[in-house]
Amino acid sequence: MKKTHYCKVDYSHPLGNCLFKGASILRWGGTVAFPTETVYGLGANALNPQAVEKIFQAKGRPADNPLIVHIAWEEELDKLAIHIPPVAYLLMETFWPGPLTLVLPRHPGVPDLVTAGLDTVGIRMPAHPVALTLLEKARVPVAAPSANLSGKPSPTNGLDVLRDLVGKVDLVMDGGPSKVGVESTVLDLTVDPPMILRPGGITQEQLVHILGQVQLDPALQEGAVGQPKSPGMKYTHYAPKAQVTVIQGMETSDLSFLNDLVIQGRRKGQRVGLLLTSETAQAYRGNYAKPHYLEVLGSRRKPEEIANHLFRALRNCDRNRLDLVYAEGVSEEGLGMAIMNRLTKAAGYRILQV
Ligand code: TXA
Ligand code: MG
């Protein structure tokens, strides 16, 4: 066990102790969890393989999963990537700092461990003021995956980071709740047209607006067809201990099928949870069988609300010791694509169409 320090960022003195502590730990090769606008990251000096190794150990992350390198200045790109296409600068101009990770041909100076041996590297400039100031003060590029134990939902607040990583990292910086709530969009710029490898905080529509054309990784399209698949090992990310089912096509006018599912679960002695939009929750409550737990994700009309609550909701399933969870599916438009990607993964692609 390591001693894990914890500090809250004092926004009235944003350059206070917590930031200096974080920056100096990063410089001497330690591990620091810090807030970003998407989710919390677990950072280490990207150019120091011993430091990066500590990230994999703390998370229990498989070594074949590459890390995103975070930077504060565009000039740092030249140390990390080569043959940067002009379109990269257009995207940086538009979306950085922000939730877009660009996959570029890797500079030979980037350690193998960071890229998992790939010849590309993922890079992003986060928009959170604490993350940016931390990177500026540390004066090194920072490799940072989400600050959760491998397989768990990404943490969107300092306490969820502590719950996963206490005793495993040097410092947890608490900067309050994350704004976006889902991770960055990962966009591969080594192919033409650019390819979305992971939907996230920047939407496909936003990218098409700038690029004209983008393609979706075929693996994503497969997952999005809506047919239940057997949950393979690689699909168990974000999964609570409960069995999660995503329900598509819910109509607030008749929720009797949901009522039946809750009753069936209760009869078997299982603890049942519902993750619903506010519209559905309102129609369900008071009219149908009571679940053991109900979490309102946000309004159907405000996918940013749903994204913001999603990972906390998935973590709450474990905290409430649920056995069965029914989660309402949303439209795949805009941020909905990222939301449905995470939800269907959490469900191991168990999807029910009504
Ligand atoms: O919003 C985010 O991206 C957060 C915050 C902390 O910045 N970070 C994050 O990192 O979500 P992580 O490690 O949990 O997810 C990184 C994703 C993984 O799916 C990884 O496979 C992919 O990005 N990735 C990283 N480098 C890549 C590369 N060179 N080629 C393809 N995929 C890459
Ligand atoms: Mg992650």
mmCIF file of C-alpha atoms and ligand atoms in Angstrom:
data_model
loop_
_atom_site.group_PDB
_atom_site.id
_atom_site.type_symbol
_atom_site.label_atom_id
_atom_site.label_comp_id
_atom_site.label_asym_id
_atom_site.label_seq_id
_atom_site.Cartn_x
_atom_site.Cartn_y
_atom_site.Cartn_z
ATOM 1 C CA MET A 1 0.000 0.000 0.000
ATOM 2 C CA LYS A 2 1.150 3.477 -0.869
ATOM 3 C CA LYS A 3 0.295 6.561 1.114
ATOM 4 C CA THR A 4 -2.285 8.398 -0.981
ATOM 5 C CA HIS A 5 -2.512 12.126 -0.397
ATOM 6 C CA TYR A 6 -5.790 13.900 -1.041
ATOM 7 C CA CYS A 7 -6.361 17.594 -1.614
ATOM 8 C CA LYS A 8 -9.231 19.790 -2.713
ATOM 9 C CA VAL A 9 -8.594 22.469 -5.283
ATOM 10 C CA ASP A 10 -9.464 25.818 -3.766
ATOM 11 C CA TYR A 11 -11.011 27.768 -6.630
ATOM 12 C CA SER A 12 -10.625 31.071 -4.815
ATOM 13 C CA HIS A 13 -6.854 30.417 -4.816
ATOM 14 C CA PRO A 14 -6.595 28.254 -7.922
ATOM 15 C CA LEU A 15 -2.826 28.320 -7.865
ATOM 16 C CA GLY A 16 -2.757 27.000 -4.306
ATOM 17 C CA ASN A 17 -1.023 24.099 -2.674
ATOM 18 C CA CYS A 18 -2.941 21.284 -4.301
ATOM 19 C CA LEU A 19 -1.816 22.213 -7.812
ATOM 20 C CA PHE A 20 1.821 22.643 -6.822
ATOM 21 C CA LYS A 21 1.801 19.291 -5.034
ATOM 22 C CA GLY A 22 0.314 17.627 -8.137
ATOM 23 C CA ALA A 23 2.802 19.226 -10.497
ATOM 24 C CA SER A 24 5.839 18.306 -8.414
ATOM 25 C CA ILE A 25 4.698 14.686 -7.973
ATOM 26 C CA LEU A 26 4.261 14.420 -11.756
ATOM 27 C CA ARG A 27 7.755 15.821 -12.278
ATOM 28 C CA TRP A 28 9.449 13.347 -9.921
ATOM 29 C CA GLY A 29 7.702 10.388 -11.538
ATOM 30 C CA GLY A 30 4.692 9.797 -9.283
ATOM 31 C CA THR A 31 0.995 9.270 -10.057
ATOM 32 C CA VAL A 32 -1.657 11.975 -9.687
ATOM 33 C CA ALA A 33 -5.422 11.707 -10.203
ATOM 34 C CA PHE A 34 -6.826 15.013 -11.434
ATOM 35 C CA PRO A 35 -10.120 16.451 -12.702
ATOM 36 C CA THR A 36 -10.785 16.989 -16.392
ATOM 37 C CA GLU A 37 -13.961 18.250 -18.044
ATOM 38 C CA THR A 38 -14.836 14.696 -19.192
ATOM 39 C CA VAL A 39 -13.918 12.363 -16.309
ATOM 40 C CA TYR A 40 -11.068 12.212 -13.785
ATOM 41 C CA GLY A 41 -7.707 11.077 -15.173
ATOM 42 C CA LEU A 42 -4.838 9.193 -13.525
ATOM 43 C CA GLY A 43 -1.686 10.914 -14.735
ATOM 44 C CA ALA A 44 2.045 10.281 -14.894
ATOM 45 C CA ASN A 45 4.914 11.781 -16.905
ATOM 46 C CA ALA A 46 4.342 10.333 -20.388
ATOM 47 C CA LEU A 47 8.048 10.407 -21.241
ATOM 48 C CA ASN A 48 9.080 8.400 -18.157
ATOM 49 C CA PRO A 49 8.326 4.665 -18.630
ATOM 50 C CA GLN A 50 8.781 3.860 -14.905
ATOM 51 C CA ALA A 51 6.181 6.492 -14.058
ATOM 52 C CA VAL A 52 3.765 5.243 -16.743
ATOM 53 C CA GLU A 53 4.163 1.673 -15.483
ATOM 54 C CA LYS A 54 2.712 2.816 -12.130
ATOM 55 C CA ILE A 55 -0.538 3.789 -13.881
ATOM 56 C CA PHE A 56 -1.004 0.278 -15.286
ATOM 57 C CA GLN A 57 -0.287 -1.223 -11.865
ATOM 58 C CA ALA A 58 -2.637 1.076 -9.957
ATOM 59 C CA LYS A 59 -5.544 0.439 -12.344
ATOM 60 C CA GLY A 60 -4.856 -3.213 -13.066
ATOM 61 C CA ARG A 61 -4.982 -2.182 -16.707
ATOM 62 C CA PRO A 62 -4.038 -4.661 -19.441
ATOM 63 C CA ALA A 63 -0.767 -3.616 -21.103
ATOM 64 C CA ASP A 64 -2.290 -3.797 -24.599
ATOM 65 C CA ASN A 65 -4.560 -0.794 -23.983
ATOM 66 C CA PRO A 66 -2.813 2.475 -24.966
ATOM 67 C CA LEU A 67 -2.990 5.697 -22.927
ATOM 68 C CA ILE A 68 -3.975 9.198 -24.020
ATOM 69 C CA VAL A 69 -1.244 11.846 -23.653
ATOM 70 C CA HIS A 70 -2.473 15.187 -22.276
ATOM 71 C CA ILE A 71 -0.788 18.463 -23.211
ATOM 72 C CA ALA A 72 -1.207 22.138 -22.334
ATOM 73 C CA TRP A 73 0.434 23.654 -25.419
ATOM 74 C CA GLU A 74 0.109 22.787 -29.090
ATOM 75 C CA GLU A 75 3.923 23.056 -29.412
ATOM 76 C CA GLU A 76 4.298 19.893 -27.315
ATOM 77 C CA LEU A 77 2.824 17.945 -30.232
ATOM 78 C CA ASP A 78 6.135 17.916 -32.059
ATOM 79 C CA LYS A 79 7.706 15.837 -29.254
ATOM 80 C CA LEU A 80 4.906 13.297 -29.452
ATOM 81 C CA ALA A 81 3.717 12.926 -33.052
ATOM 82 C CA ILE A 82 5.107 13.082 -36.596
ATOM 83 C CA HIS A 83 3.571 13.686 -40.050
ATOM 84 C CA ILE A 84 0.748 15.694 -38.507
ATOM 85 C CA PRO A 85 -1.856 16.290 -41.247
ATOM 86 C CA PRO A 86 -3.205 19.827 -41.783
ATOM 87 C CA VAL A 87 -6.682 18.684 -40.770
ATOM 88 C CA ALA A 88 -5.319 18.059 -37.258
ATOM 89 C CA TYR A 89 -4.650 21.786 -36.848
ATOM 90 C CA LEU A 90 -8.160 22.603 -38.012
ATOM 91 C CA LEU A 91 -9.602 20.256 -35.389
ATOM 92 C CA MET A 92 -7.327 21.609 -32.639
ATOM 93 C CA GLU A 93 -8.310 25.139 -33.546
ATOM 94 C CA THR A 94 -11.986 24.223 -33.253
ATOM 95 C CA PHE A 95 -12.165 21.724 -30.389
ATOM 96 C CA TRP A 96 -9.076 22.214 -28.176
ATOM 97 C CA PRO A 97 -8.934 22.573 -25.318
ATOM 98 C CA GLY A 98 -11.790 20.056 -25.098
ATOM 99 C CA PRO A 99 -13.013 16.461 -25.210
ATOM 100 C CA LEU A 100 -11.370 15.357 -28.488
ATOM 101 C CA THR A 101 -8.428 12.934 -28.629
ATOM 102 C CA LEU A 102 -6.487 12.848 -31.898
ATOM 103 C CA VAL A 103 -4.728 9.642 -32.917
ATOM 104 C CA LEU A 104 -1.588 10.542 -34.867
ATOM 105 C CA PRO A 105 1.578 8.792 -36.074
ATOM 106 C CA ARG A 106 3.778 8.392 -33.028
ATOM 107 C CA HIS A 107 7.112 10.128 -32.443
ATOM 108 C CA PRO A 108 9.886 7.591 -31.662
ATOM 109 C CA GLY A 109 10.483 9.399 -28.336
ATOM 110 C CA VAL A 110 7.135 8.249 -26.916
ATOM 111 C CA PRO A 111 7.647 5.164 -24.701
ATOM 112 C CA ASP A 112 6.182 1.863 -25.992
ATOM 113 C CA LEU A 113 4.263 1.465 -22.780
ATOM 114 C CA VAL A 114 2.184 4.594 -23.499
ATOM 115 C CA THR A 115 1.107 3.477 -26.976
ATOM 116 C CA ALA A 116 0.944 -0.237 -26.142
ATOM 117 C CA GLY A 117 3.494 -0.735 -28.897
ATOM 118 C CA LEU A 118 1.268 0.833 -31.606
ATOM 119 C CA ASP A 119 2.805 3.170 -34.171
ATOM 120 C CA THR A 120 0.211 5.816 -33.280
ATOM 121 C CA VAL A 121 -0.380 7.960 -30.191
ATOM 122 C CA GLY A 122 -3.579 9.521 -28.817
ATOM 123 C CA ILE A 123 -3.239 13.173 -27.740
ATOM 124 C CA ARG A 124 -5.626 15.668 -26.204
ATOM 125 C CA MET A 125 -5.668 19.090 -24.563
ATOM 126 C CA PRO A 126 -8.224 19.016 -21.723
ATOM 127 C CA ALA A 127 -10.460 22.038 -21.104
ATOM 128 C CA HIS A 128 -10.655 21.850 -17.303
ATOM 129 C CA PRO A 129 -8.768 24.798 -15.765
ATOM 130 C CA VAL A 130 -7.234 22.580 -13.066
ATOM 131 C CA ALA A 131 -6.016 20.035 -15.622
ATOM 132 C CA LEU A 132 -4.569 22.745 -17.838
ATOM 133 C CA THR A 133 -2.795 24.532 -14.986
ATOM 134 C CA LEU A 134 -1.466 21.229 -13.652
ATOM 135 C CA LEU A 135 -0.014 20.380 -17.076
ATOM 136 C CA GLU A 136 1.479 23.856 -17.405
ATOM 137 C CA LYS A 137 3.131 23.659 -14.000
ATOM 138 C CA ALA A 138 4.369 20.088 -14.444
ATOM 139 C CA ARG A 139 5.962 21.059 -17.774
ATOM 140 C CA VAL A 140 5.763 17.463 -19.018
ATOM 141 C CA PRO A 141 3.198 15.719 -21.240
ATOM 142 C CA VAL A 142 0.983 13.575 -19.021
ATOM 143 C CA ALA A 143 -0.282 10.107 -19.931
ATOM 144 C CA ALA A 144 -3.667 9.660 -18.291
ATOM 145 C CA PRO A 145 -6.364 7.032 -18.606
ATOM 146 C CA SER A 146 -9.592 7.460 -16.663
ATOM 147 C CA ALA A 147 -8.901 7.227 -12.911
ATOM 148 C CA ASN A 148 -10.932 4.075 -12.207
ATOM 149 C CA LEU A 149 -9.940 0.484 -11.532
ATOM 150 C CA SER A 150 -9.854 -1.274 -14.896
ATOM 151 C CA GLY A 151 -13.357 -2.358 -15.966
ATOM 152 C CA LYS A 152 -15.243 0.012 -13.653
ATOM 153 C CA PRO A 153 -17.130 3.127 -14.796
ATOM 154 C CA SER A 154 -14.929 6.206 -15.133
ATOM 155 C CA PRO A 155 -15.034 8.438 -12.045
ATOM 156 C CA THR A 156 -16.699 11.834 -12.378
ATOM 157 C CA ASN A 157 -15.885 13.144 -8.892
ATOM 158 C CA GLY A 158 -12.988 13.051 -6.447
ATOM 159 C CA LEU A 159 -14.577 10.632 -3.980
ATOM 160 C CA ASP A 160 -15.221 7.985 -6.631
ATOM 161 C CA VAL A 161 -11.519 8.234 -7.527
ATOM 162 C CA LEU A 162 -10.548 7.749 -3.884
ATOM 163 C CA ARG A 163 -12.862 4.755 -3.559
ATOM 164 C CA ASP A 164 -11.028 3.022 -6.433
ATOM 165 C CA LEU A 165 -7.447 4.175 -6.010
ATOM 166 C CA VAL A 166 -6.691 4.901 -2.352
ATOM 167 C CA GLY A 167 -3.424 3.177 -1.421
ATOM 168 C CA LYS A 168 -2.502 2.832 -5.100
ATOM 169 C CA VAL A 169 -1.590 6.357 -6.245
ATOM 170 C CA ASP A 170 0.411 9.240 -4.780
ATOM 171 C CA LEU A 171 -2.180 12.024 -4.935
ATOM 172 C CA VAL A 172 -5.882 12.535 -5.628
ATOM 173 C CA MET A 173 -6.741 16.118 -6.545
ATOM 174 C CA ASP A 174 -10.425 16.848 -5.992
ATOM 175 C CA GLY A 175 -11.758 19.579 -8.258
ATOM 176 C CA GLY A 176 -15.473 18.858 -7.908
ATOM 177 C CA PRO A 177 -17.770 17.068 -10.348
ATOM 178 C CA SER A 178 -16.823 16.656 -14.033
ATOM 179 C CA LYS A 179 -18.927 18.659 -16.469
ATOM 180 C CA VAL A 180 -19.258 16.370 -19.477
ATOM 181 C CA GLY A 181 -19.400 13.019 -17.680
ATOM 182 C CA VAL A 182 -18.380 10.775 -20.598
ATOM 183 C CA GLU A 183 -14.835 10.491 -21.935
ATOM 184 C CA SER A 184 -13.345 12.274 -24.935
ATOM 185 C CA THR A 185 -14.092 11.288 -28.518
ATOM 186 C CA VAL A 186 -11.139 9.326 -29.943
ATOM 187 C CA LEU A 187 -10.595 10.228 -33.605
ATOM 188 C CA ASP A 188 -8.070 8.412 -35.801
ATOM 189 C CA LEU A 189 -6.376 10.858 -38.185
ATOM 190 C CA THR A 190 -4.113 8.252 -39.787
ATOM 191 C CA VAL A 191 -6.953 7.173 -42.091
ATOM 192 C CA ASP A 192 -8.983 9.135 -44.632
ATOM 193 C CA PRO A 193 -11.672 10.113 -43.888
ATOM 194 C CA PRO A 194 -10.883 10.298 -40.159
ATOM 195 C CA MET A 195 -12.440 7.503 -38.085
ATOM 196 C CA ILE A 196 -14.231 7.717 -34.742
ATOM 197 C CA LEU A 197 -12.770 4.941 -32.569
ATOM 198 C CA ARG A 198 -14.704 5.946 -29.462
ATOM 199 C CA PRO A 199 -17.714 8.292 -29.434
ATOM 200 C CA GLY A 200 -17.450 10.883 -26.662
ATOM 201 C CA GLY A 201 -17.821 14.516 -25.652
ATOM 202 C CA ILE A 202 -17.433 15.906 -29.196
ATOM 203 C CA THR A 203 -20.264 14.561 -31.346
ATOM 204 C CA GLN A 204 -20.112 12.975 -34.782
ATOM 205 C CA GLU A 205 -22.280 15.853 -36.046
ATOM 206 C CA GLN A 206 -19.752 18.422 -34.750
ATOM 207 C CA LEU A 207 -16.923 16.574 -36.504
ATOM 208 C CA VAL A 208 -18.838 16.237 -39.770
ATOM 209 C CA HIS A 209 -19.501 19.966 -39.665
ATOM 210 C CA ILE A 210 -15.749 20.638 -39.723
ATOM 211 C CA LEU A 211 -14.467 17.651 -41.711
ATOM 212 C CA GLY A 212 -17.311 17.018 -44.148
ATOM 213 C CA GLN A 213 -16.876 13.283 -43.724
ATOM 214 C CA VAL A 214 -16.015 10.956 -40.877
ATOM 215 C CA GLN A 215 -16.266 7.190 -40.622
ATOM 216 C CA LEU A 216 -17.260 5.089 -37.629
ATOM 217 C CA ASP A 217 -15.094 2.186 -36.506
ATOM 218 C CA PRO A 218 -17.033 -0.898 -37.754
ATOM 219 C CA ALA A 219 -16.716 -2.394 -34.250
ATOM 220 C CA LEU A 220 -18.846 0.467 -32.963
ATOM 221 C CA GLN A 221 -21.502 -0.027 -35.606
ATOM 222 C CA GLU A 222 -21.759 -3.678 -34.649
ATOM 223 C CA GLY A 223 -22.420 -2.806 -31.049
ATOM 224 C CA ALA A 224 -24.972 -0.234 -32.063
ATOM 225 C CA VAL A 225 -27.294 -2.494 -34.077
ATOM 226 C CA GLY A 226 -29.349 -3.130 -31.016
ATOM 227 C CA GLN A 227 -29.193 -6.914 -31.042
ATOM 228 C CA PRO A 228 -28.199 -8.620 -27.817
ATOM 229 C CA LYS A 229 -24.761 -10.185 -27.998
ATOM 230 C CA SER A 230 -23.143 -12.615 -25.648
ATOM 231 C CA PRO A 231 -21.065 -10.529 -23.265
ATOM 232 C CA GLY A 232 -17.425 -11.299 -24.105
ATOM 233 C CA MET A 233 -14.586 -10.252 -21.852
ATOM 234 C CA LYS A 234 -13.853 -7.212 -23.932
ATOM 235 C CA TYR A 235 -17.392 -5.947 -23.479
ATOM 236 C CA THR A 236 -17.493 -5.837 -19.722
ATOM 237 C CA HIS A 237 -16.277 -2.238 -19.262
ATOM 238 C CA TYR A 238 -18.395 0.035 -17.105
ATOM 239 C CA ALA A 239 -20.367 -2.944 -15.839
ATOM 240 C CA PRO A 240 -21.824 -2.916 -12.342
ATOM 241 C CA LYS A 241 -22.121 -6.253 -10.543
ATOM 242 C CA ALA A 242 -25.830 -6.316 -11.363
ATOM 243 C CA GLN A 243 -27.127 -7.721 -14.642
ATOM 244 C CA VAL A 244 -27.915 -4.632 -16.717
ATOM 245 C CA THR A 245 -30.453 -4.578 -19.569
ATOM 246 C CA VAL A 246 -30.939 -1.574 -21.844
ATOM 247 C CA ILE A 247 -34.539 -1.018 -22.881
ATOM 248 C CA GLN A 248 -35.110 0.721 -26.202
ATOM 249 C CA GLY A 249 -38.306 2.367 -27.366
ATOM 250 C CA MET A 250 -39.985 3.099 -24.018
ATOM 251 C CA GLU A 251 -43.269 4.976 -24.319
ATOM 252 C CA THR A 252 -44.282 6.913 -21.228
ATOM 253 C CA SER A 253 -47.957 6.193 -22.050
ATOM 254 C CA ASP A 254 -47.612 2.493 -21.171
ATOM 255 C CA LEU A 255 -44.913 1.270 -18.823
ATOM 256 C CA SER A 256 -46.663 -1.954 -17.786
ATOM 257 C CA PHE A 257 -43.857 -4.116 -19.280
ATOM 258 C CA LEU A 258 -41.376 -2.340 -17.005
ATOM 259 C CA ASN A 259 -43.739 -2.880 -14.109
ATOM 260 C CA ASP A 260 -43.811 -6.614 -14.987
ATOM 261 C CA LEU A 261 -40.013 -6.792 -15.078
ATOM 262 C CA VAL A 262 -39.765 -5.168 -11.653
ATOM 263 C CA ILE A 263 -42.371 -7.547 -10.215
ATOM 264 C CA GLN A 264 -40.682 -10.607 -11.752
ATOM 265 C CA GLY A 265 -37.328 -9.578 -10.283
ATOM 266 C CA ARG A 266 -38.794 -8.917 -6.853
ATOM 267 C CA ARG A 267 -40.543 -12.292 -6.864
ATOM 268 C CA LYS A 268 -37.205 -13.991 -7.387
ATOM 269 C CA GLY A 269 -35.858 -12.107 -4.380
ATOM 270 C CA GLN A 270 -33.644 -9.894 -6.527
ATOM 271 C CA ARG A 271 -32.902 -6.257 -5.853
ATOM 272 C CA VAL A 272 -34.108 -4.308 -8.874
ATOM 273 C CA GLY A 273 -32.944 -0.883 -10.030
ATOM 274 C CA LEU A 274 -34.208 1.440 -12.758
ATOM 275 C CA LEU A 275 -32.142 4.089 -14.553
ATOM 276 C CA LEU A 276 -34.668 6.287 -16.338
ATOM 277 C CA THR A 277 -35.021 9.612 -18.081
ATOM 278 C CA SER A 278 -36.938 12.176 -16.045
ATOM 279 C CA GLU A 279 -39.925 11.865 -18.420
ATOM 280 C CA THR A 280 -40.184 8.092 -17.935
ATOM 281 C CA ALA A 281 -39.449 8.280 -14.210
ATOM 282 C CA GLN A 282 -42.298 10.717 -13.760
ATOM 283 C CA ALA A 283 -44.725 8.466 -15.647
ATOM 284 C CA TYR A 284 -43.562 5.383 -13.733
ATOM 285 C CA ARG A 285 -43.473 6.685 -10.176
ATOM 286 C CA GLY A 286 -46.630 6.235 -8.147
ATOM 287 C CA ASN A 287 -48.354 4.274 -10.933
ATOM 288 C CA TYR A 288 -46.394 1.017 -10.952
ATOM 289 C CA ALA A 289 -44.429 -1.435 -8.777
ATOM 290 C CA LYS A 290 -41.702 0.151 -6.689
ATOM 291 C CA PRO A 291 -38.136 -0.831 -7.586
ATOM 292 C CA HIS A 292 -35.455 -1.047 -4.869
ATOM 293 C CA TYR A 293 -33.703 1.855 -6.493
ATOM 294 C CA LEU A 294 -34.602 4.476 -9.090
ATOM 295 C CA GLU A 295 -32.101 6.894 -10.568
ATOM 296 C CA VAL A 296 -33.199 9.768 -12.791
ATOM 297 C CA LEU A 297 -30.553 10.237 -15.474
ATOM 298 C CA GLY A 298 -31.860 13.503 -16.904
ATOM 299 C CA SER A 299 -34.289 14.752 -19.503
ATOM 300 C CA ARG A 300 -34.671 13.049 -22.902
ATOM 301 C CA ARG A 301 -34.345 16.513 -24.378
ATOM 302 C CA LYS A 302 -31.026 17.161 -22.595
ATOM 303 C CA PRO A 303 -28.553 14.375 -23.424
ATOM 304 C CA GLU A 304 -25.832 16.438 -21.717
ATOM 305 C CA GLU A 305 -27.703 15.893 -18.423
ATOM 306 C CA ILE A 306 -27.826 12.157 -19.027
ATOM 307 C CA ALA A 307 -24.123 11.981 -19.956
ATOM 308 C CA ASN A 308 -23.296 13.925 -16.822
ATOM 309 C CA HIS A 309 -25.123 11.452 -14.530
ATOM 310 C CA LEU A 310 -24.435 8.184 -16.305
ATOM 311 C CA PHE A 311 -21.263 6.894 -14.627
ATOM 312 C CA ARG A 312 -22.353 7.976 -11.173
ATOM 313 C CA ALA A 313 -25.628 6.114 -11.758
ATOM 314 C CA LEU A 314 -23.771 2.946 -12.791
ATOM 315 C CA ARG A 315 -21.597 3.174 -9.672
ATOM 316 C CA ASN A 316 -24.705 3.686 -7.521
ATOM 317 C CA CYS A 317 -25.990 0.297 -8.717
ATOM 318 C CA ASP A 318 -23.191 -1.404 -6.770
ATOM 319 C CA ARG A 319 -23.601 0.857 -3.786
ATOM 320 C CA ASN A 320 -27.252 -0.187 -3.618
ATOM 321 C CA ARG A 321 -26.323 -3.876 -3.980
ATOM 322 C CA LEU A 322 -28.635 -4.322 -6.973
ATOM 323 C CA ASP A 323 -28.996 -7.655 -8.797
ATOM 324 C CA LEU A 324 -30.996 -6.490 -11.807
ATOM 325 C CA VAL A 325 -30.889 -3.108 -13.519
ATOM 326 C CA TYR A 326 -33.098 -1.846 -16.345
ATOM 327 C CA ALA A 327 -31.681 1.238 -18.057
ATOM 328 C CA GLU A 328 -33.637 3.339 -20.523
ATOM 329 C CA GLY A 329 -32.001 3.675 -23.943
ATOM 330 C CA VAL A 330 -31.869 7.097 -25.604
ATOM 331 C CA SER A 331 -31.674 8.405 -29.165
ATOM 332 C CA GLU A 332 -28.208 7.985 -30.743
ATOM 333 C CA GLU A 333 -28.159 11.554 -32.003
ATOM 334 C CA GLY A 334 -25.456 13.934 -30.774
ATOM 335 C CA LEU A 335 -24.113 12.982 -27.342
ATOM 336 C CA GLY A 336 -26.589 10.090 -27.413
ATOM 337 C CA MET A 337 -24.068 8.047 -29.398
ATOM 338 C CA ALA A 338 -21.526 8.199 -26.557
ATOM 339 C CA ILE A 339 -24.230 7.548 -23.949
ATOM 340 C CA MET A 340 -25.541 4.467 -25.773
ATOM 341 C CA ASN A 341 -21.995 3.203 -26.373
ATOM 342 C CA ARG A 342 -21.288 3.230 -22.612
ATOM 343 C CA LEU A 343 -24.731 1.925 -21.638
ATOM 344 C CA THR A 344 -24.710 -1.015 -24.051
ATOM 345 C CA LYS A 345 -21.185 -1.925 -22.922
ATOM 346 C CA ALA A 346 -22.285 -1.791 -19.288
ATOM 347 C CA ALA A 347 -25.115 -4.130 -20.285
ATOM 348 C CA GLY A 348 -22.792 -6.529 -22.132
ATOM 349 C CA TYR A 349 -25.010 -5.741 -25.160
ATOM 350 C CA ARG A 350 -28.125 -7.097 -23.476
ATOM 351 C CA ILE A 351 -30.730 -4.951 -25.200
ATOM 352 C CA LEU A 352 -34.511 -5.274 -25.109
ATOM 353 C CA GLN A 353 -36.611 -3.595 -27.792
ATOM 354 C CA VAL A 354 -40.197 -2.818 -26.791
HETATM 355 O O1 TXA B 1 -11.761 11.924 -21.647
HETATM 356 C C1 TXA B 1 -10.830 11.118 -21.688
HETATM 357 O O2 TXA B 1 -10.367 10.708 -22.763
HETATM 358 C C2 TXA B 1 -10.241 10.621 -20.362
HETATM 359 C C3 TXA B 1 -9.613 11.828 -19.644
HETATM 360 C C4 TXA B 1 -8.872 11.421 -18.400
HETATM 361 O O3 TXA B 1 -8.798 12.526 -20.532
HETATM 362 N N1 TXA B 1 -9.283 9.594 -20.591
HETATM 363 C C5 TXA B 1 -9.641 8.339 -20.960
HETATM 364 O O4 TXA B 1 -8.590 7.462 -21.089
HETATM 365 O O5 TXA B 1 -10.793 8.007 -21.153
HETATM 366 P P1 TXA B 1 -8.796 5.882 -21.171
HETATM 367 O O6 TXA B 1 -7.447 5.307 -21.111
HETATM 368 O O7 TXA B 1 -9.761 5.434 -20.151
HETATM 369 O O8 TXA B 1 -9.344 5.642 -22.603
HETATM 370 C C6 TXA B 1 -8.495 5.864 -23.708
HETATM 371 C C7 TXA B 1 -9.072 5.232 -24.930
HETATM 372 C C8 TXA B 1 -8.937 3.730 -24.888
HETATM 373 O O9 TXA B 1 -10.100 3.156 -25.457
HETATM 374 C C9 TXA B 1 -7.721 3.477 -25.761
HETATM 375 O O10 TXA B 1 -7.761 2.198 -26.341
HETATM 376 C C10 TXA B 1 -7.845 4.593 -26.792
HETATM 377 O O11 TXA B 1 -8.330 5.688 -26.063
HETATM 378 N N2 TXA B 1 -6.534 4.948 -27.366
HETATM 379 C C11 TXA B 1 -5.495 5.580 -26.779
HETATM 380 N N3 TXA B 1 -4.448 5.685 -27.626
HETATM 381 C C12 TXA B 1 -4.825 5.117 -28.783
HETATM 382 C C13 TXA B 1 -4.190 4.890 -30.051
HETATM 383 N N4 TXA B 1 -2.951 5.255 -30.285
HETATM 384 N N5 TXA B 1 -4.893 4.256 -31.001
HETATM 385 C C14 TXA B 1 -6.166 3.840 -30.768
HETATM 386 N N6 TXA B 1 -6.828 4.031 -29.598
HETATM 387 C C15 TXA B 1 -6.168 4.638 -28.618
HETATM 388 MG MG MG B 2 -11.116 4.326 -19.206
#
